[in-house]
Amino acid sequence: MATSAYEETMLLELREWQQQMLKDPSLVNHFTRGLQQKINRYIPEKVHQAVTATIKQMIRAVLFGAKHTTAKPNPGLTLEAREAAVRERIAFYRGTAAAEGGITGAGGILLGLADFPLLLGIKLKMLFDLAALYGHSVDDYRERVYLLHIFQLAFSSQQQRREVYLQMVDWETQKLHLPQDIHQFDWRTFQQEYRDYIDLAKLAQLIPVIGAPVGAVVNYRLLQKLGTTAMNAYRMRWREQLFLNQMPPSPDLLP
């Protein structure tokens, strides 16, 4: 199957992104990860369990609620048309997150703390919309697990990012081995990586006077990063599907 000029450009961008996902952690990455792990060891286990349970329930609520407010996939669009719509949705949620961060940042510590669940909900709802725009039904539990993997790719250390990326390659095969119970997902690693990734940036949002602009800018950038990650994650699946369609049938399947 021939690819368009747009698709050729997209494949170059995808290849560059994949190389970034597979990079070895730098010395700075190792130092930062070691420092964060040391800090985590000083946090009481009960606190870790409470935070993990809270994030798990928050995400489960979005995962099983947002699917009812997400448009159905349109199977007839070209990749170029899909990505034009995807960029519009990313811009919409990016603006929404920036406005939310500015409001909560201006409200001091109490409203600043409220930013965490609000921003989490905005991020996950955007992923649901992007999945549908790329033609994937979020009614399928395995598609929602893929969304969690995208989330981890965007907001994890380089070491964890590489491990998650390898779990997403050849997803059509990988998803066949998923547990049927979402409780078996590694929520502890998920929440620690996410929290460690955004802690420093979000702490500045609690500082009076500068909280509002910091909140707006940080949220804007976080949504842009998540949107870019999602686009490339779905491009990877599009490329894998294209490759499968070009493969000759197995001799076992020939008449």
Coordinates of N, CA and C in Angstrom, one line a residue:
M1 N 0.8 -1.2 0.0 CA 0.0 0.0 0.0 C 0.9 1.2 0.0
A2 N 0.7 2.1 -1.0 CA 1.5 3.4 -1.0 C 1.1 4.3 0.1
T3 N 2.1 5.1 0.5 CA 1.8 6.1 1.6 C 1.9 7.5 1.0
S4 N 1.1 8.4 1.5 CA 1.1 9.7 1.0 C 2.3 10.5 1.5
A5 N 2.4 11.7 1.0 CA 3.5 12.6 1.4 C 3.4 12.9 2.9
Y6 N 2.1 13.1 3.4 CA 1.9 13.4 4.8 C 2.3 12.2 5.6
E7 N 2.0 11.0 5.2 CA 2.3 9.8 6.0 C 3.8 9.6 6.0
E8 N 4.5 9.9 4.9 CA 6.0 9.8 4.9 C 6.6 10.7 5.9
T9 N 6.1 12.0 6.0 CA 6.6 12.9 7.0 C 6.4 12.4 8.4
M10 N 5.2 11.9 8.6 CA 4.8 11.4 9.9 C 5.7 10.2 10.3
L11 N 6.0 9.4 9.4 CA 6.9 8.2 9.7 C 8.3 8.7 10.1
L12 N 8.8 9.7 9.6 CA 10.1 10.3 10.0 C 10.0 10.8 11.4
E13 N 8.9 11.5 11.7 CA 8.7 12.0 13.1 C 8.5 10.9 14.1
L14 N 7.8 9.8 13.7 CA 7.6 8.6 14.5 C 8.9 8.0 14.8
R15 N 9.8 7.8 13.8 CA 11.0 7.1 14.0 C 11.9 7.9 15.0
E16 N 11.9 9.2 14.9 CA 12.7 10.0 15.8 C 12.2 9.9 17.2
W17 N 10.8 9.9 17.4 CA 10.2 9.7 18.7 C 10.5 8.3 19.3
Q18 N 10.5 7.3 18.5 CA 10.8 6.0 19.0 C 12.2 5.9 19.5
Q19 N 13.1 6.5 18.8 CA 14.5 6.5 19.2 C 14.6 7.2 20.6
Q20 N 13.9 8.3 20.8 CA 13.9 9.0 22.1 C 13.4 8.1 23.2
M21 N 12.3 7.3 22.9 CA 11.8 6.4 23.9 C 12.8 5.3 24.3
L22 N 13.7 4.9 23.4 CA 14.6 3.8 23.7 C 15.9 4.3 24.2
K23 N 16.1 5.6 24.4 CA 17.4 6.1 24.9 C 17.7 5.6 26.3
D24 N 19.0 5.3 26.5 CA 19.4 4.9 27.9 C 19.3 6.1 28.8
P25 N 18.9 5.9 30.1 CA 18.9 7.1 31.0 C 20.3 7.8 31.1
S26 N 20.3 9.1 31.2 CA 21.5 9.8 31.3 C 21.9 9.8 32.8
L27 N 23.1 10.4 33.0 CA 23.6 10.5 34.4 C 22.7 11.3 35.2
V28 N 22.1 12.4 34.6 CA 21.2 13.2 35.3 C 19.9 12.4 35.7
N29 N 19.4 11.6 34.7 CA 18.3 10.8 35.0 C 18.5 9.9 36.1
H30 N 19.7 9.2 36.1 CA 20.0 8.3 37.2 C 20.1 9.0 38.5
F31 N 20.7 10.2 38.6 CA 20.8 10.9 39.8 C 19.4 11.3 40.3
T32 N 18.6 11.9 39.4 CA 17.3 12.3 39.8 C 16.4 11.2 40.3
R33 N 16.4 10.1 39.6 CA 15.6 8.9 40.0 C 16.1 8.4 41.3
G34 N 17.4 8.3 41.5 CA 17.9 7.8 42.8 C 17.5 8.7 44.0
L35 N 17.5 10.1 43.7 CA 17.1 11.0 44.8 C 15.6 10.9 45.1
Q36 N 14.8 10.7 44.0 CA 13.4 10.5 44.2 C 13.0 9.2 45.0
Q37 N 13.8 8.2 44.6 CA 13.5 6.9 45.3 C 14.0 7.0 46.8
K38 N 15.0 7.7 47.1 CA 15.5 7.9 48.5 C 14.4 8.7 49.2
I39 N 13.8 9.8 48.6 CA 12.8 10.5 49.3 C 11.6 9.6 49.5
N40 N 11.2 8.8 48.6 CA 10.1 7.9 48.7 C 10.2 7.0 49.9
R41 N 11.5 6.6 50.1 CA 11.7 5.6 51.2 C 11.4 6.2 52.6
Y42 N 11.5 7.6 52.7 CA 11.3 8.3 53.9 C 9.8 8.5 54.1
I43 N 9.0 8.3 53.1 CA 7.6 8.5 53.2 C 6.9 7.3 53.8
P44 N 6.1 7.4 54.9 CA 5.6 6.2 55.5 C 4.8 5.3 54.5
E45 N 4.8 4.0 54.7 CA 4.1 3.1 53.8 C 2.6 3.4 53.8
K46 N 2.0 3.8 54.9 CA 0.6 4.1 54.9 C 0.3 5.3 54.0
V47 N 1.2 6.2 53.9 CA 1.0 7.3 53.0 C 1.0 6.9 51.5
H48 N 2.0 6.0 51.2 CA 2.1 5.5 49.8 C 0.8 4.7 49.5
Q49 N 0.3 3.9 50.4 CA -0.9 3.1 50.1 C -2.1 4.0 49.9
A50 N -2.2 5.1 50.7 CA -3.3 6.0 50.6 C -3.3 6.7 49.3
V51 N -2.1 7.2 48.9 CA -2.0 8.0 47.7 C -2.3 7.0 46.5
T52 N -1.7 5.8 46.5 CA -2.0 4.9 45.5 C -3.5 4.6 45.3
A53 N -4.1 4.3 46.5 CA -5.6 4.0 46.4 C -6.4 5.2 45.9
T54 N -6.0 6.4 46.3 CA -6.7 7.6 45.8 C -6.6 7.8 44.3
I55 N -5.3 7.7 43.8 CA -5.1 7.8 42.4 C -5.8 6.7 41.6
K56 N -5.7 5.5 42.1 CA -6.4 4.4 41.5 C -7.9 4.6 41.3
Q57 N -8.5 5.0 42.4 CA -10.0 5.3 42.3 C -10.3 6.4 41.4
M58 N -9.5 7.5 41.5 CA -9.7 8.6 40.6 C -9.7 8.2 39.1
I59 N -8.6 7.5 38.8 CA -8.5 7.1 37.4 C -9.5 6.1 37.0
R60 N -9.9 5.1 37.9 CA -10.9 4.2 37.5 C -12.2 4.9 37.3
A61 N -12.5 5.9 38.0 CA -13.8 6.7 37.8 C -13.8 7.3 36.5
V62 N -12.6 7.9 36.0 CA -12.6 8.5 34.7 C -12.6 7.5 33.6
L63 N -11.8 6.4 33.8 CA -11.7 5.3 32.8 C -13.1 4.7 32.5
F64 N -13.9 4.5 33.5 CA -15.2 3.9 33.3 C -16.3 4.8 33.2
G65 N -16.1 6.1 33.3 CA -17.1 7.1 33.1 C -17.0 7.9 31.8
A66 N -15.7 8.2 31.5 CA -15.5 9.0 30.2 C -15.9 8.3 29.0
K67 N -15.9 7.0 29.0 CA -16.2 6.2 27.8 C -17.7 6.5 27.4
H68 N -18.5 6.9 28.3 CA -19.9 7.1 28.0 C -20.1 8.5 27.4
T69 N -19.1 9.4 27.5 CA -19.2 10.7 26.9 C -18.2 10.9 25.8
T70 N -17.7 9.8 25.2 CA -16.7 9.9 24.1 C -17.4 9.5 22.8
A71 N -17.1 10.3 21.8 CA -17.7 10.0 20.5 C -17.2 8.6 20.0
K72 N -18.0 8.0 19.1 CA -17.7 6.7 18.5 C -16.6 6.9 17.4
P73 N -15.7 6.0 17.3 CA -14.7 6.1 16.2 C -15.3 6.1 14.8
N74 N -14.6 6.9 14.0 CA -15.0 7.0 12.5 C -14.0 6.2 11.7
P75 N -14.4 5.1 11.2 CA -13.4 4.2 10.5 C -13.0 4.7 9.1
G76 N -13.7 5.7 8.6 CA -13.5 6.1 7.2 C -12.5 7.2 6.9
L77 N -11.8 7.7 7.9 CA -11.0 8.9 7.7 C -9.6 8.5 7.4
T78 N -8.9 9.4 6.6 CA -7.5 9.2 6.3 C -6.7 9.6 7.6
L79 N -5.4 9.2 7.7 CA -4.6 9.6 8.8 C -4.4 11.1 8.9
E80 N -4.3 11.7 7.8 CA -4.1 13.2 7.8 C -5.3 13.9 8.3
A81 N -6.5 13.4 7.9 CA -7.8 14.0 8.5 C -7.9 13.8 10.0
R82 N -7.6 12.6 10.4 CA -7.6 12.2 11.8 C -6.7 13.2 12.6
E83 N -5.5 13.4 12.1 CA -4.5 14.2 12.9 C -4.9 15.6 12.9
A84 N -5.5 16.1 11.9 CA -6.0 17.5 11.9 C -7.0 17.7 13.1
A85 N -7.9 16.7 13.2 CA -8.9 16.7 14.3 C -8.2 16.5 15.6
V86 N -7.2 15.7 15.7 CA -6.5 15.4 16.9 C -5.8 16.7 17.4
R87 N -5.2 17.4 16.5 CA -4.5 18.7 16.9 C -5.5 19.7 17.5
E88 N -6.7 19.7 16.9 CA -7.7 20.7 17.4 C -8.1 20.3 18.8
R89 N -8.2 19.0 19.1 CA -8.6 18.5 20.4 C -7.5 18.8 21.4
I90 N -6.3 18.6 21.0 CA -5.2 18.9 21.9 C -5.2 20.3 22.3
A91 N -5.4 21.2 21.3 CA -5.4 22.7 21.5 C -6.5 23.0 22.5
F92 N -7.7 22.4 22.3 CA -8.8 22.7 23.2 C -8.5 22.3 24.6
Y93 N -8.0 21.1 24.9 CA -7.7 20.6 26.2 C -6.5 21.4 26.8
R94 N -5.5 21.7 26.0 CA -4.4 22.5 26.4 C -4.8 23.9 27.0
G95 N -5.8 24.5 26.3 CA -6.3 25.8 26.7 C -7.1 25.6 28.0
T96 N -7.9 24.5 28.1 CA -8.7 24.2 29.3 C -7.8 24.0 30.5
A97 N -6.7 23.2 30.3 CA -5.8 23.0 31.4 C -5.1 24.2 31.9
A98 N -4.7 25.1 30.9 CA -4.0 26.3 31.2 C -4.9 27.2 32.1
A99 N -6.2 27.3 31.6 CA -7.1 28.2 32.4 C -7.3 27.6 33.8
E100 N -7.5 26.3 33.9 CA -7.7 25.6 35.2 C -6.5 25.9 36.1
G101 N -5.3 25.7 35.5 CA -4.1 25.9 36.3 C -3.9 27.4 36.8
G102 N -4.3 28.3 36.0 CA -4.2 29.7 36.3 C -5.2 30.1 37.5
I103 N -6.4 29.5 37.4 CA -7.4 29.8 38.4 C -7.0 29.2 39.8
T104 N -6.6 27.9 39.7 CA -6.2 27.2 41.0 C -4.9 27.8 41.5
G105 N -4.0 28.2 40.7 CA -2.7 28.8 41.1 C -2.9 30.1 41.8
A106 N -3.9 30.8 41.3 CA -4.2 32.2 41.9 C -4.9 32.0 43.3
G107 N -5.5 30.8 43.6 CA -6.2 30.6 44.8 C -5.5 30.2 46.0
G108 N -4.1 30.1 45.9 CA -3.3 29.7 47.0 C -3.3 28.2 47.2
I109 N -2.9 27.8 48.4 CA -2.6 26.4 48.6 C -3.8 25.5 48.5
L110 N -4.9 25.9 49.0 CA -6.1 25.0 49.0 C -6.6 24.8 47.6
L111 N -6.7 25.8 46.8 CA -7.1 25.6 45.4 C -6.0 25.0 44.6
G112 N -4.7 25.2 45.0 CA -3.6 24.6 44.3 C -3.6 23.1 44.4
L113 N -4.0 22.6 45.6 CA -4.1 21.2 45.9 C -5.3 20.6 45.0
A114 N -6.3 21.4 44.8 CA -7.4 20.9 44.0 C -7.0 20.7 42.5
D115 N -6.0 21.3 42.1 CA -5.5 21.2 40.7 C -5.2 19.8 40.4
F116 N -4.6 19.0 41.3 CA -4.2 17.7 41.0 C -5.3 16.8 40.4
P117 N -6.4 16.6 41.1 CA -7.5 15.8 40.5 C -8.1 16.4 39.3
L118 N -8.2 17.7 39.3 CA -8.8 18.4 38.1 C -8.0 18.2 36.8
L119 N -6.7 18.4 37.0 CA -5.8 18.2 35.8 C -5.8 16.7 35.4
L120 N -5.8 15.8 36.3 CA -5.8 14.4 36.0 C -7.0 14.0 35.1
G121 N -8.1 14.6 35.5 CA -9.3 14.3 34.8 C -9.3 14.9 33.4
I122 N -8.7 16.1 33.2 CA -8.6 16.7 31.9 C -7.7 15.9 31.0
K123 N -6.6 15.4 31.5 CA -5.6 14.6 30.8 C -6.3 13.3 30.3
L124 N -6.9 12.6 31.2 CA -7.5 11.3 30.8 C -8.7 11.5 29.8
K125 N -9.5 12.6 30.0 CA -10.6 12.8 29.0 C -10.0 13.1 27.6
M126 N -8.9 13.9 27.6 CA -8.3 14.1 26.3 C -7.8 12.8 25.6
L127 N -7.2 11.9 26.4 CA -6.8 10.7 25.8 C -8.0 9.9 25.3
F128 N -9.1 9.9 25.9 CA -10.3 9.2 25.4 C -10.7 9.7 24.1
D129 N -10.7 11.1 24.0 CA -11.1 11.7 22.7 C -10.1 11.4 21.6
L130 N -8.8 11.4 21.9 CA -7.8 11.1 20.9 C -7.9 9.7 20.4
A131 N -8.2 8.7 21.3 CA -8.3 7.3 21.0 C -9.4 7.2 19.9
A132 N -10.6 7.8 20.2 CA -11.7 7.7 19.3 C -11.4 8.4 17.9
L133 N -10.7 9.5 17.9 CA -10.3 10.1 16.7 C -9.4 9.3 15.8
Y134 N -8.6 8.5 16.5 CA -7.7 7.5 15.8 C -8.4 6.2 15.4
G135 N -9.7 6.1 15.7 CA -10.4 5.0 15.3 C -10.5 3.8 16.3
H136 N -10.1 4.0 17.5 CA -10.1 2.9 18.5 C -11.2 3.1 19.5
S137 N -12.0 2.1 19.8 CA -13.1 2.1 20.7 C -12.7 2.0 22.1
V138 N -13.0 2.9 23.0 CA -12.6 2.9 24.4 C -13.6 2.0 25.2
D139 N -14.6 1.4 24.5 CA -15.5 0.4 25.1 C -14.6 -0.8 25.5
D140 N -13.6 -1.0 24.7 CA -12.7 -2.2 24.9 C -11.8 -1.9 26.1
Y141 N -11.8 -2.7 27.1 CA -11.0 -2.5 28.3 C -9.5 -2.4 28.0
R142 N -9.1 -3.2 27.0 CA -7.7 -3.2 26.6 C -7.2 -1.8 26.0
E143 N -8.2 -1.1 25.4 CA -7.9 0.2 24.8 C -7.7 1.2 26.0
R144 N -8.4 1.0 27.1 CA -8.2 1.9 28.2 C -6.9 1.6 28.9
V145 N -6.4 0.4 28.9 CA -5.1 0.1 29.4 C -4.0 0.7 28.6
Y146 N -4.3 0.8 27.3 CA -3.3 1.4 26.3 C -3.2 2.9 26.7
L147 N -4.4 3.5 27.1 CA -4.3 4.9 27.5 C -3.5 5.1 28.7
L148 N -3.5 4.2 29.6 CA -2.7 4.3 30.8 C -1.2 4.2 30.5
H149 N -0.9 3.4 29.5 CA 0.5 3.2 29.0 C 0.9 4.6 28.4
I150 N 0.1 5.2 27.6 CA 0.4 6.5 27.0 C 0.7 7.5 28.1
F151 N -0.1 7.5 29.1 CA 0.0 8.4 30.3 C 1.4 8.2 30.9
Q152 N 1.7 6.9 31.1 CA 3.0 6.6 31.7 C 4.2 7.0 30.8
L153 N 4.1 6.9 29.5 CA 5.1 7.3 28.6 C 5.4 8.8 28.8
A154 N 4.3 9.6 28.9 CA 4.5 11.0 29.0 C 5.0 11.5 30.3
F155 N 4.7 10.8 31.4 CA 5.0 11.3 32.8 C 5.8 10.3 33.6
S156 N 6.9 9.8 33.1 CA 7.7 8.9 33.8 C 9.2 9.2 33.6
S157 N 10.0 8.6 34.4 CA 11.4 8.7 34.3 C 11.8 8.0 33.0
Q158 N 13.0 8.3 32.5 CA 13.5 7.6 31.2 C 13.5 6.1 31.3
Q159 N 14.0 5.6 32.5 CA 14.1 4.2 32.6 C 12.7 3.5 32.6
Q160 N 11.7 4.1 33.3 CA 10.4 3.5 33.3 C 9.7 3.7 31.9
R161 N 10.0 4.9 31.3 CA 9.4 5.2 29.9 C 9.9 4.1 28.9
R162 N 11.1 3.7 29.0 CA 11.6 2.7 28.0 C 10.9 1.4 28.3
E163 N 10.7 1.0 29.5 CA 10.0 -0.3 29.8 C 8.6 -0.3 29.4
V164 N 7.9 0.9 29.6 CA 6.5 1.0 29.2 C 6.4 0.9 27.6
Y165 N 7.3 1.6 27.0 CA 7.3 1.7 25.5 C 7.4 0.2 24.9
L166 N 8.3 -0.6 25.5 CA 8.5 -1.9 25.0 C 7.3 -2.8 25.2
Q167 N 6.5 -2.4 26.2 CA 5.2 -3.1 26.4 C 4.1 -2.8 25.4
M168 N 4.4 -1.7 24.7 CA 3.4 -1.2 23.8 C 3.7 -1.5 22.3
V169 N 4.9 -1.9 22.1 CA 5.3 -2.4 20.7 C 4.6 -3.6 20.4
D170 N 4.0 -3.7 19.1 CA 3.2 -4.8 18.7 C 2.0 -5.1 19.7
W171 N 1.2 -4.0 19.9 CA 0.2 -4.0 20.8 C -0.9 -5.1 20.5
E172 N -1.1 -5.3 19.3 CA -2.2 -6.3 18.9 C -1.8 -7.7 19.5
T173 N -0.6 -8.0 19.7 CA -0.1 -9.2 20.3 C -0.1 -9.1 21.8
Q174 N 0.5 -7.9 22.3 CA 0.7 -7.7 23.7 C -0.7 -7.7 24.4
K175 N -1.7 -7.1 23.8 CA -3.0 -7.0 24.6 C -3.6 -8.4 24.8
L176 N -3.2 -9.4 24.1 CA -3.8 -10.7 24.3 C -3.4 -11.3 25.6
H177 N -2.3 -10.8 26.2 CA -1.8 -11.3 27.4 C -2.1 -10.4 28.6
L178 N -3.0 -9.4 28.4 CA -3.3 -8.6 29.5 C -4.2 -9.3 30.5
P179 N -4.1 -9.0 31.8 CA -5.1 -9.6 32.8 C -6.4 -9.0 32.6
Q180 N -7.5 -9.7 32.9 CA -8.8 -9.2 32.6 C -9.2 -8.2 33.7
D181 N -8.5 -8.2 34.9 CA -8.9 -7.4 36.0 C -8.0 -6.2 36.1
I182 N -8.5 -5.0 36.0 CA -7.7 -3.8 36.0 C -7.0 -3.6 37.3
H183 N -7.5 -4.3 38.4 CA -6.9 -4.2 39.7 C -5.4 -4.7 39.6
Q184 N -5.1 -5.5 38.7 CA -3.8 -6.1 38.6 C -2.8 -5.1 37.9
F185 N -3.3 -4.0 37.4 CA -2.4 -3.0 36.9 C -1.4 -2.5 38.0
D186 N -0.2 -2.1 37.7 CA 0.8 -1.7 38.7 C 0.5 -0.2 39.1
W187 N -0.5 0.0 39.9 CA -0.9 1.3 40.3 C 0.2 2.0 41.2
R188 N 1.0 1.3 41.9 CA 2.0 1.9 42.8 C 3.0 2.6 42.0
T189 N 3.6 1.9 41.0 CA 4.6 2.5 40.1 C 4.0 3.7 39.4
F190 N 2.8 3.5 38.9 CA 2.1 4.5 38.1 C 2.0 5.8 38.9
Q191 N 1.6 5.8 40.2 CA 1.4 7.0 40.9 C 2.7 7.6 41.3
Q192 N 3.7 6.7 41.7 CA 5.0 7.3 42.1 C 5.7 8.0 40.9
E193 N 5.7 7.4 39.7 CA 6.3 8.0 38.6 C 5.7 9.3 38.2
Y194 N 4.3 9.3 38.2 CA 3.6 10.5 37.9 C 3.8 11.6 38.9
R195 N 3.8 11.3 40.2 CA 4.0 12.3 41.2 C 5.4 12.8 41.2
D196 N 6.4 11.9 41.0 CA 7.8 12.4 41.0 C 8.0 13.3 39.8
Y197 N 7.4 13.0 38.7 CA 7.6 13.7 37.4 C 7.1 15.2 37.6
I198 N 5.9 15.4 38.2 CA 5.3 16.7 38.2 C 5.5 17.5 39.5
D199 N 6.0 16.8 40.5 CA 6.1 17.5 41.8 C 6.8 18.8 41.8
L200 N 8.0 18.9 41.3 CA 8.8 20.1 41.3 C 8.1 21.3 40.6
A201 N 7.5 20.9 39.4 CA 6.9 22.0 38.6 C 5.6 22.5 39.3
K202 N 4.9 21.5 40.0 CA 3.6 21.9 40.5 C 3.7 22.6 41.9
L203 N 4.8 22.3 42.6 CA 5.0 23.0 43.9 C 5.1 24.5 43.8
A204 N 5.7 25.0 42.7 CA 5.8 26.4 42.5 C 4.4 27.0 42.3
Q205 N 3.4 26.2 41.9 CA 2.1 26.7 41.7 C 1.4 27.1 43.0
L206 N 2.0 26.6 44.2 CA 1.4 26.9 45.5 C 1.9 28.2 46.1
I207 N 2.9 28.8 45.4 CA 3.6 30.1 45.9 C 2.7 31.3 45.5
P208 N 2.3 32.1 46.5 CA 1.5 33.3 46.2 C 2.2 34.2 45.1
V209 N 1.3 34.9 44.4 CA 1.7 35.8 43.4 C 2.1 35.1 42.1
I210 N 3.1 34.2 42.1 CA 3.5 33.6 40.9 C 2.7 32.3 40.6
G211 N 1.8 31.9 41.5 CA 1.1 30.6 41.4 C 0.3 30.6 40.1
A212 N -0.4 31.7 39.8 CA -1.3 31.7 38.6 C -0.6 31.5 37.3
P213 N 0.4 32.3 37.0 CA 1.1 32.1 35.7 C 1.9 30.8 35.7
V214 N 2.4 30.4 36.8 CA 3.1 29.1 36.8 C 2.2 28.0 36.5
G215 N 1.0 28.0 37.2 CA 0.0 27.0 37.0 C -0.5 26.9 35.5
A216 N -0.7 28.1 34.9 CA -1.1 28.1 33.5 C -0.1 27.5 32.6
V217 N 1.2 28.0 32.7 CA 2.2 27.5 31.8 C 2.5 26.0 32.0
V218 N 2.6 25.6 33.3 CA 2.9 24.2 33.5 C 1.8 23.3 33.0
N219 N 0.6 23.6 33.2 CA -0.5 22.8 32.7 C -0.5 22.8 31.2
Y220 N -0.3 23.9 30.6 CA -0.2 24.0 29.1 C 0.8 23.0 28.6
R221 N 2.0 23.0 29.2 CA 3.1 22.2 28.7 C 2.8 20.7 28.9
L222 N 2.2 20.4 30.1 CA 2.0 19.0 30.4 C 1.0 18.4 29.4
L223 N -0.1 19.2 29.0 CA -1.1 18.7 28.1 C -0.4 18.6 26.7
Q224 N 0.5 19.5 26.3 CA 1.1 19.4 25.0 C 2.0 18.2 25.0
K225 N 2.7 17.9 26.0 CA 3.5 16.7 26.1 C 2.7 15.4 26.0
L226 N 1.6 15.4 26.7 CA 0.7 14.2 26.6 C 0.1 14.1 25.3
G227 N -0.3 15.2 24.6 CA -0.9 15.1 23.3 C 0.2 14.6 22.3
T228 N 1.4 15.1 22.3 CA 2.4 14.6 21.4 C 2.7 13.2 21.6
T229 N 2.8 12.7 22.9 CA 3.0 11.3 23.2 C 1.9 10.4 22.6
A230 N 0.7 10.9 22.8 CA -0.5 10.1 22.3 C -0.5 10.0 20.8
M231 N -0.2 11.1 20.1 CA -0.1 11.1 18.7 C 0.9 10.0 18.2
N232 N 2.1 10.0 18.7 CA 3.1 9.1 18.3 C 2.8 7.6 18.7
A233 N 2.1 7.4 19.8 CA 1.7 6.1 20.2 C 0.7 5.5 19.3
Y234 N -0.2 6.3 18.8 CA -1.2 5.8 17.9 C -0.7 5.8 16.4
R235 N 0.3 6.6 16.1 CA 1.0 6.5 14.9 C 1.7 5.1 14.8
M236 N 2.3 4.7 15.9 CA 3.0 3.5 16.0 C 2.1 2.3 15.7
R237 N 0.9 2.4 16.2 CA -0.1 1.3 15.9 C -0.6 1.3 14.5
W238 N -0.7 2.5 14.0 CA -1.1 2.7 12.5 C 0.0 2.1 11.7
R239 N 1.2 2.3 12.0 CA 2.4 1.7 11.2 C 2.4 0.2 11.3
E240 N 2.2 -0.3 12.5 CA 2.2 -1.8 12.7 C 1.0 -2.4 11.9
Q241 N -0.1 -1.7 11.9 CA -1.3 -2.3 11.1 C -1.0 -2.2 9.6
L242 N -0.4 -1.1 9.2 CA 0.0 -1.0 7.8 C 0.9 -2.1 7.4
F243 N 1.9 -2.4 8.2 CA 2.8 -3.5 8.0 C 2.1 -4.9 7.9
L244 N 1.2 -5.1 8.8 CA 0.4 -6.4 8.8 C -0.4 -6.5 7.5
N245 N -1.0 -5.4 7.1 CA -1.8 -5.5 5.8 C -1.0 -5.7 4.6
Q246 N 0.3 -5.4 4.6 CA 1.2 -5.6 3.5 C 1.8 -7.0 3.5
M247 N 1.8 -7.7 4.6 CA 2.4 -9.0 4.6 C 1.6 -10.0 3.8
P248 N 2.3 -10.9 3.1 CA 1.6 -11.9 2.4 C 0.9 -12.9 3.3
P249 N -0.2 -13.6 3.0 CA -0.8 -14.5 3.9 C 0.1 -15.7 4.2
S250 N -0.1 -16.2 5.4 CA 0.7 -17.4 5.8 C 0.4 -18.6 4.9
P251 N 1.4 -19.4 4.5 CA 1.1 -20.6 3.7 C 0.0 -21.5 4.3
D252 N -0.1 -21.5 5.6 CA -1.1 -22.3 6.3 C -2.5 -21.9 6.0
L253 N -2.6 -20.6 5.6 CA -4.0 -20.0 5.3 C -4.3 -20.0 3.9
L254 N -3.4 -20.4 3.0 CA -3.7 -20.4 1.6 C -4.5 -21.7 1.2
P255 N -5.4 -21.5 0.2 CA -6.3 -22.7 -0.1 C -5.5 -23.7 -0.8

